[in-house]
PDB file of C-alpha atoms in Angstrom:
ATOM      1  CA  ILE A   1      -2.771  10.751 -42.179  1.00  0.00           C
ATOM      2  CA  ASP A   2      -0.685   7.460 -43.315  1.00  0.00           C
ATOM      3  CA  ASN A   3       3.333   9.342 -42.953  1.00  0.00           C
ATOM      4  CA  LEU A   4       4.496   9.821 -39.673  1.00  0.00           C
ATOM      5  CA  GLU A   5       6.902  12.905 -41.673  1.00  0.00           C
ATOM      6  CA  GLU A   6       2.936  13.938 -42.730  1.00  0.00           C
ATOM      7  CA  ALA A   7       1.991  14.593 -39.395  1.00  0.00           C
ATOM      8  CA  ILE A   8       4.675  15.797 -37.848  1.00  0.00           C
ATOM      9  CA  ASN A   9       4.600  18.367 -40.763  1.00  0.00           C
ATOM     10  CA  LEU A  10       1.297  18.925 -40.190  1.00  0.00           C
ATOM     11  CA  TYR A  11       1.135  20.665 -36.587  1.00  0.00           C
ATOM     12  CA  ILE A  12       4.380  22.414 -38.208  1.00  0.00           C
ATOM     13  CA  ASN A  13       2.114  24.253 -40.187  1.00  0.00           C
ATOM     14  CA  MET A  14      -0.132  24.961 -37.276  1.00  0.00           C
ATOM     15  CA  GLY A  15       2.455  25.843 -35.292  1.00  0.00           C
ATOM     16  CA  LYS A  16       2.946  28.741 -38.624  1.00  0.00           C
ATOM     17  CA  PHE A  17      -0.718  29.493 -38.894  1.00  0.00           C
ATOM     18  CA  TYR A  18      -0.715  30.281 -35.255  1.00  0.00           C
ATOM     19  CA  TRP A  19       1.866  32.181 -35.169  1.00  0.00           C
ATOM     20  CA  PHE A  20       1.798  34.728 -37.632  1.00  0.00           C
ATOM     21  CA  ARG A  21      -2.435  34.324 -36.192  1.00  0.00           C
ATOM     22  CA  TYR A  22      -0.133  35.971 -33.604  1.00  0.00           C
ATOM     23  CA  GLU A  23       1.721  38.275 -35.571  1.00  0.00           C
ATOM     24  CA  GLU A  24      -1.176  40.162 -36.615  1.00  0.00           C
ATOM     25  CA  ASN A  25      -2.499  40.702 -32.964  1.00  0.00           C
ATOM     26  CA  ARG A  26       0.364  40.521 -30.838  1.00  0.00           C
ATOM     27  CA  LYS A  27      -2.582  41.578 -27.801  1.00  0.00           C
ATOM     28  CA  ASN A  28      -4.195  37.333 -28.853  1.00  0.00           C
ATOM     29  CA  LEU A  29      -1.600  35.439 -26.466  1.00  0.00           C
ATOM     30  CA  PHE A  30      -3.874  32.696 -27.506  1.00  0.00           C
ATOM     31  CA  PHE A  31      -2.309  32.669 -31.250  1.00  0.00           C
ATOM     32  CA  LEU A  32       0.762  32.257 -29.937  1.00  0.00           C
ATOM     33  CA  LYS A  33       0.033  29.115 -27.222  1.00  0.00           C
ATOM     34  CA  ASP A  34      -1.685  27.380 -30.062  1.00  0.00           C
ATOM     35  CA  ALA A  35       1.053  27.326 -31.997  1.00  0.00           C
ATOM     36  CA  LYS A  36       3.362  26.512 -28.912  1.00  0.00           C
ATOM     37  CA  ARG A  37       1.598  23.879 -28.195  1.00  0.00           C
ATOM     38  CA  TYR A  38       1.698  22.604 -32.287  1.00  0.00           C
ATOM     39  CA  CYS A  39       4.882  23.287 -32.138  1.00  0.00           C
ATOM     40  CA  LEU A  40       5.970  21.575 -29.050  1.00  0.00           C
ATOM     41  CA  LEU A  41       3.769  18.173 -30.574  1.00  0.00           C
ATOM     42  CA  ALA A  42       6.081  18.389 -33.804  1.00  0.00           C
ATOM     43  CA  GLU A  43       9.348  18.598 -31.500  1.00  0.00           C
ATOM     44  CA  LYS A  44       8.526  15.544 -29.208  1.00  0.00           C
ATOM     45  CA  LEU A  45       7.395  13.572 -32.981  1.00  0.00           C
ATOM     46  CA  SER A  46      10.046  13.867 -33.957  1.00  0.00           C
ATOM     47  CA  ARG A  47      12.442  13.890 -31.612  1.00  0.00           C
ATOM     48  CA  GLU A  48      10.366  10.068 -30.547  1.00  0.00           C
ATOM     49  CA  ASN A  49      11.056   9.280 -34.405  1.00  0.00           C
ATOM     50  CA  GLU A  50      14.588  11.016 -35.064  1.00  0.00           C
ATOM     51  CA  ILE A  51      13.113  12.318 -37.720  1.00  0.00           C
ATOM     52  CA  ILE A  52      16.117  15.159 -37.938  1.00  0.00           C
ATOM     53  CA  PRO A  53      14.331  17.777 -40.334  1.00  0.00           C
ATOM     54  CA  GLU A  54      10.903  18.285 -39.121  1.00  0.00           C
ATOM     55  CA  LEU A  55      12.747  18.113 -35.723  1.00  0.00           C
ATOM     56  CA  ILE A  56      14.701  21.636 -37.028  1.00  0.00           C
ATOM     57  CA  LYS A  57      11.687  23.170 -38.553  1.00  0.00           C
ATOM     58  CA  ALA A  58      10.238  23.181 -34.881  1.00  0.00           C
ATOM     59  CA  LEU A  59      13.100  24.487 -33.328  1.00  0.00           C
ATOM     60  CA  SER A  60      13.034  27.097 -35.651  1.00  0.00           C
ATOM     61  CA  HIS A  61       9.516  28.118 -34.312  1.00  0.00           C
ATOM     62  CA  LEU A  62      10.203  27.071 -31.261  1.00  0.00           C
ATOM     63  CA  SER A  63      13.345  29.883 -30.990  1.00  0.00           C
ATOM     64  CA  ASN A  64      10.447  32.360 -31.953  1.00  0.00           C
ATOM     65  CA  ILE A  65       8.245  31.473 -28.948  1.00  0.00           C
ATOM     66  CA  TYR A  66      10.364  31.268 -26.294  1.00  0.00           C
ATOM     67  CA  TRP A  67      11.406  34.783 -27.822  1.00  0.00           C
ATOM     68  CA  GLU A  68       8.573  36.702 -27.740  1.00  0.00           C
ATOM     69  CA  GLU A  69       7.626  34.980 -24.251  1.00  0.00           C
ATOM     70  CA  ASN A  70      10.113  36.415 -23.442  1.00  0.00           C
ATOM     71  CA  LYS A  71      12.541  33.660 -22.314  1.00  0.00           C
ATOM     72  CA  LYS A  72      15.848  34.407 -23.667  1.00  0.00           C
ATOM     73  CA  GLU A  73      17.823  32.008 -22.472  1.00  0.00           C
ATOM     74  CA  LYS A  74      15.726  29.348 -23.403  1.00  0.00           C
ATOM     75  CA  ALA A  75      15.619  31.057 -27.601  1.00  0.00           C
ATOM     76  CA  ARG A  76      19.195  30.684 -27.847  1.00  0.00           C
ATOM     77  CA  ASP A  77      19.796  27.440 -26.301  1.00  0.00           C
ATOM     78  CA  THR A  78      17.042  26.152 -28.356  1.00  0.00           C
ATOM     79  CA  LEU A  79      18.428  28.093 -31.782  1.00  0.00           C
ATOM     80  CA  GLU A  80      21.542  26.994 -30.990  1.00  0.00           C
ATOM     81  CA  GLU A  81      20.337  22.980 -31.853  1.00  0.00           C
ATOM     82  CA  PHE A  82      18.345  24.325 -34.520  1.00  0.00           C
ATOM     83  CA  TYR A  83      21.752  26.324 -35.836  1.00  0.00           C
ATOM     84  CA  THR A  84      23.913  22.649 -34.957  1.00  0.00           C
ATOM     85  CA  LEU A  85      21.608  20.170 -36.071  1.00  0.00           C
ATOM     86  CA  SER A  86      21.510  21.673 -39.102  1.00  0.00           C
ATOM     87  CA  LYS A  87      24.908  21.857 -39.701  1.00  0.00           C
ATOM     88  CA  GLN A  88      25.496  18.388 -39.131  1.00  0.00           C
ATOM     89  CA  HIS A  89      23.111  16.982 -41.400  1.00  0.00           C
ATOM     90  CA  SER A  90      23.924  19.494 -43.673  1.00  0.00           C
ATOM     91  CA  ILE A  91      20.734  21.908 -44.177  1.00  0.00           C
ATOM     92  CA  SER A  92      21.725  25.031 -45.305  1.00  0.00           C
ATOM     93  CA  TYR A  93      18.849  27.171 -46.133  1.00  0.00           C
ATOM     94  CA  TYR A  94      17.939  25.653 -42.136  1.00  0.00           C
ATOM     95  CA  THR A  95      21.891  26.805 -41.513  1.00  0.00           C
ATOM     96  CA  VAL A  96      21.411  30.041 -42.685  1.00  0.00           C
ATOM     97  CA  ASP A  97      18.708  31.131 -40.889  1.00  0.00           C
ATOM     98  CA  ALA A  98      20.004  30.220 -37.740  1.00  0.00           C
ATOM     99  CA  ILE A  99      22.626  32.308 -38.238  1.00  0.00           C
ATOM    100  CA  LEU A 100      20.400  34.709 -39.025  1.00  0.00           C
ATOM    101  CA  GLY A 101      19.071  34.420 -35.761  1.00  0.00           C
ATOM    102  CA  PHE A 102      22.149  35.435 -34.264  1.00  0.00           C
ATOM    103  CA  VAL A 103      22.450  38.243 -35.533  1.00  0.00           C
ATOM    104  CA  GLU A 104      18.818  39.559 -34.334  1.00  0.00           C
ATOM    105  CA  PHE A 105      19.742  37.864 -30.880  1.00  0.00           C
ATOM    106  CA  ASP A 106      23.291  40.038 -31.101  1.00  0.00           C
ATOM    107  CA  TYR A 107      21.138  43.060 -32.711  1.00  0.00           C
ATOM    108  CA  ASP A 108      17.833  42.651 -29.850  1.00  0.00           C
ATOM    109  CA  GLU A 109      20.252  41.708 -26.727  1.00  0.00           C
ATOM    110  CA  ASP A 110      23.364  43.229 -27.088  1.00  0.00           C
ATOM    111  CA  VAL A 111      23.675  46.441 -28.737  1.00  0.00           C
ATOM    112  CA  ASP A 112      27.281  47.583 -26.840  1.00  0.00           C
ATOM    113  CA  ASN A 113      28.922  44.698 -28.701  1.00  0.00           C
ATOM    114  CA  LEU A 114      26.247  44.659 -31.243  1.00  0.00           C
ATOM    115  CA  TYR A 115      29.097  44.626 -33.745  1.00  0.00           C
ATOM    116  CA  LYS A 116      31.609  41.635 -32.433  1.00  0.00           C
ATOM    117  CA  ASN A 117      30.276  39.535 -34.379  1.00  0.00           C
ATOM    118  CA  ILE A 118      29.690  40.435 -37.371  1.00  0.00           C
ATOM    119  CA  GLN A 119      33.095  39.554 -39.267  1.00  0.00           C
ATOM    120  CA  LYS A 120      32.264  35.496 -37.927  1.00  0.00           C
ATOM    121  CA  TYR A 121      29.013  35.728 -39.055  1.00  0.00           C
ATOM    122  CA  ALA A 122      29.650  36.618 -42.509  1.00  0.00           C
ATOM    123  CA  ASP A 123      31.854  34.650 -42.681  1.00  0.00           C
ATOM    124  CA  GLU A 124      29.638  32.114 -42.039  1.00  0.00           C
ATOM    125  CA  LEU A 125      27.249  33.293 -44.938  1.00  0.00           C
ATOM    126  CA  LYS A 126      29.768  33.966 -47.236  1.00  0.00           C
ATOM    127  CA  VAL A 127      29.577  29.846 -47.398  1.00  0.00           C
ATOM    128  CA  TYR A 128      26.121  29.536 -48.637  1.00  0.00           C
ATOM    129  CA  GLU A 129      25.693  32.947 -51.102  1.00  0.00           C
ATOM    130  CA  LYS A 130      24.741  31.321 -53.726  1.00  0.00           C
ATOM    131  CA  GLU A 131      22.789  28.610 -53.462  1.00  0.00           C
ATOM    132  CA  TYR A 132      20.703  29.984 -50.567  1.00  0.00           C
ATOM    133  CA  ARG A 133      19.854  33.190 -53.703  1.00  0.00           C
ATOM    134  CA  ASP A 134      19.535  30.773 -56.499  1.00  0.00           C
ATOM    135  CA  PHE A 135      16.682  28.830 -53.198  1.00  0.00           C
ATOM    136  CA  ARG A 136      14.866  31.755 -52.767  1.00  0.00           C
ATOM    137  CA  SER A 137      14.900  33.388 -56.223  1.00  0.00           C
ATOM    138  CA  GLY A 138      13.584  30.236 -57.626  1.00  0.00           C
ATOM    139  CA  LYS A 139      16.162  28.814 -59.228  1.00  0.00           C
ATOM    140  CA  SER A 140      17.490  25.997 -57.963  1.00  0.00           C
ATOM    141  CA  LYS A 141      14.604  23.717 -58.887  1.00  0.00           C
ATOM    142  CA  ARG A 142      12.733  21.475 -56.667  1.00  0.00           C
ATOM    143  CA  ASP A 143      14.082  18.007 -57.183  1.00  0.00           C
ATOM    144  CA  ASN A 144      17.122  19.916 -57.119  1.00  0.00           C
ATOM    145  CA  VAL A 145      16.791  21.643 -53.495  1.00  0.00           C
ATOM    146  CA  GLU A 146      16.539  18.735 -51.814  1.00  0.00           C
ATOM    147  CA  LYS A 147      20.349  17.631 -53.624  1.00  0.00           C
ATOM    148  CA  VAL A 148      21.709  21.377 -52.167  1.00  0.00           C
ATOM    149  CA  PHE A 149      19.649  21.475 -49.064  1.00  0.00           C
ATOM    150  CA  PHE A 150      18.766  18.315 -47.330  1.00  0.00           C
ATOM    151  CA  VAL A 151      22.381  16.093 -48.476  1.00  0.00           C
ATOM    152  CA  GLY A 152      23.148  13.962 -46.229  1.00  0.00           C
ATOM    153  CA  VAL A 153      19.673  13.405 -44.092  1.00  0.00           C
ATOM    154  CA  LYS A 154      17.893  10.308 -43.975  1.00  0.00           C
TER     155      LYS A 154
END
């Protein structure tokens, strides 16, 4: 592979592959372990080389993996970093994904206070509503996706 970003994305995609295999058969923990292994490799290379978009992708998947491993605190910390980096670098798609992750955490972790943060999340999501909807529906052209979602990323 000629490009480090391509190599990191290969690791991320392998991690996603094994994650989806695990979701099909949650009894097979080997798939979860392989997903984690590839995502950790992607995280390490992304951090070492300061490739922020790929680091954000890796953290996104690692948060889910830690949650599934019942490492709730590690999962939340990873989600917080994923959210902070996405927001700092104006990567809207992943910022929205992180906010939705917080909603899931609240739903699963804090049923008694389930609705206390809903308004905060809703207000933040409104900022991204149109561009996210256009992206998900395919209305944004591929060449515009980077302008919309990866503004400020170097």
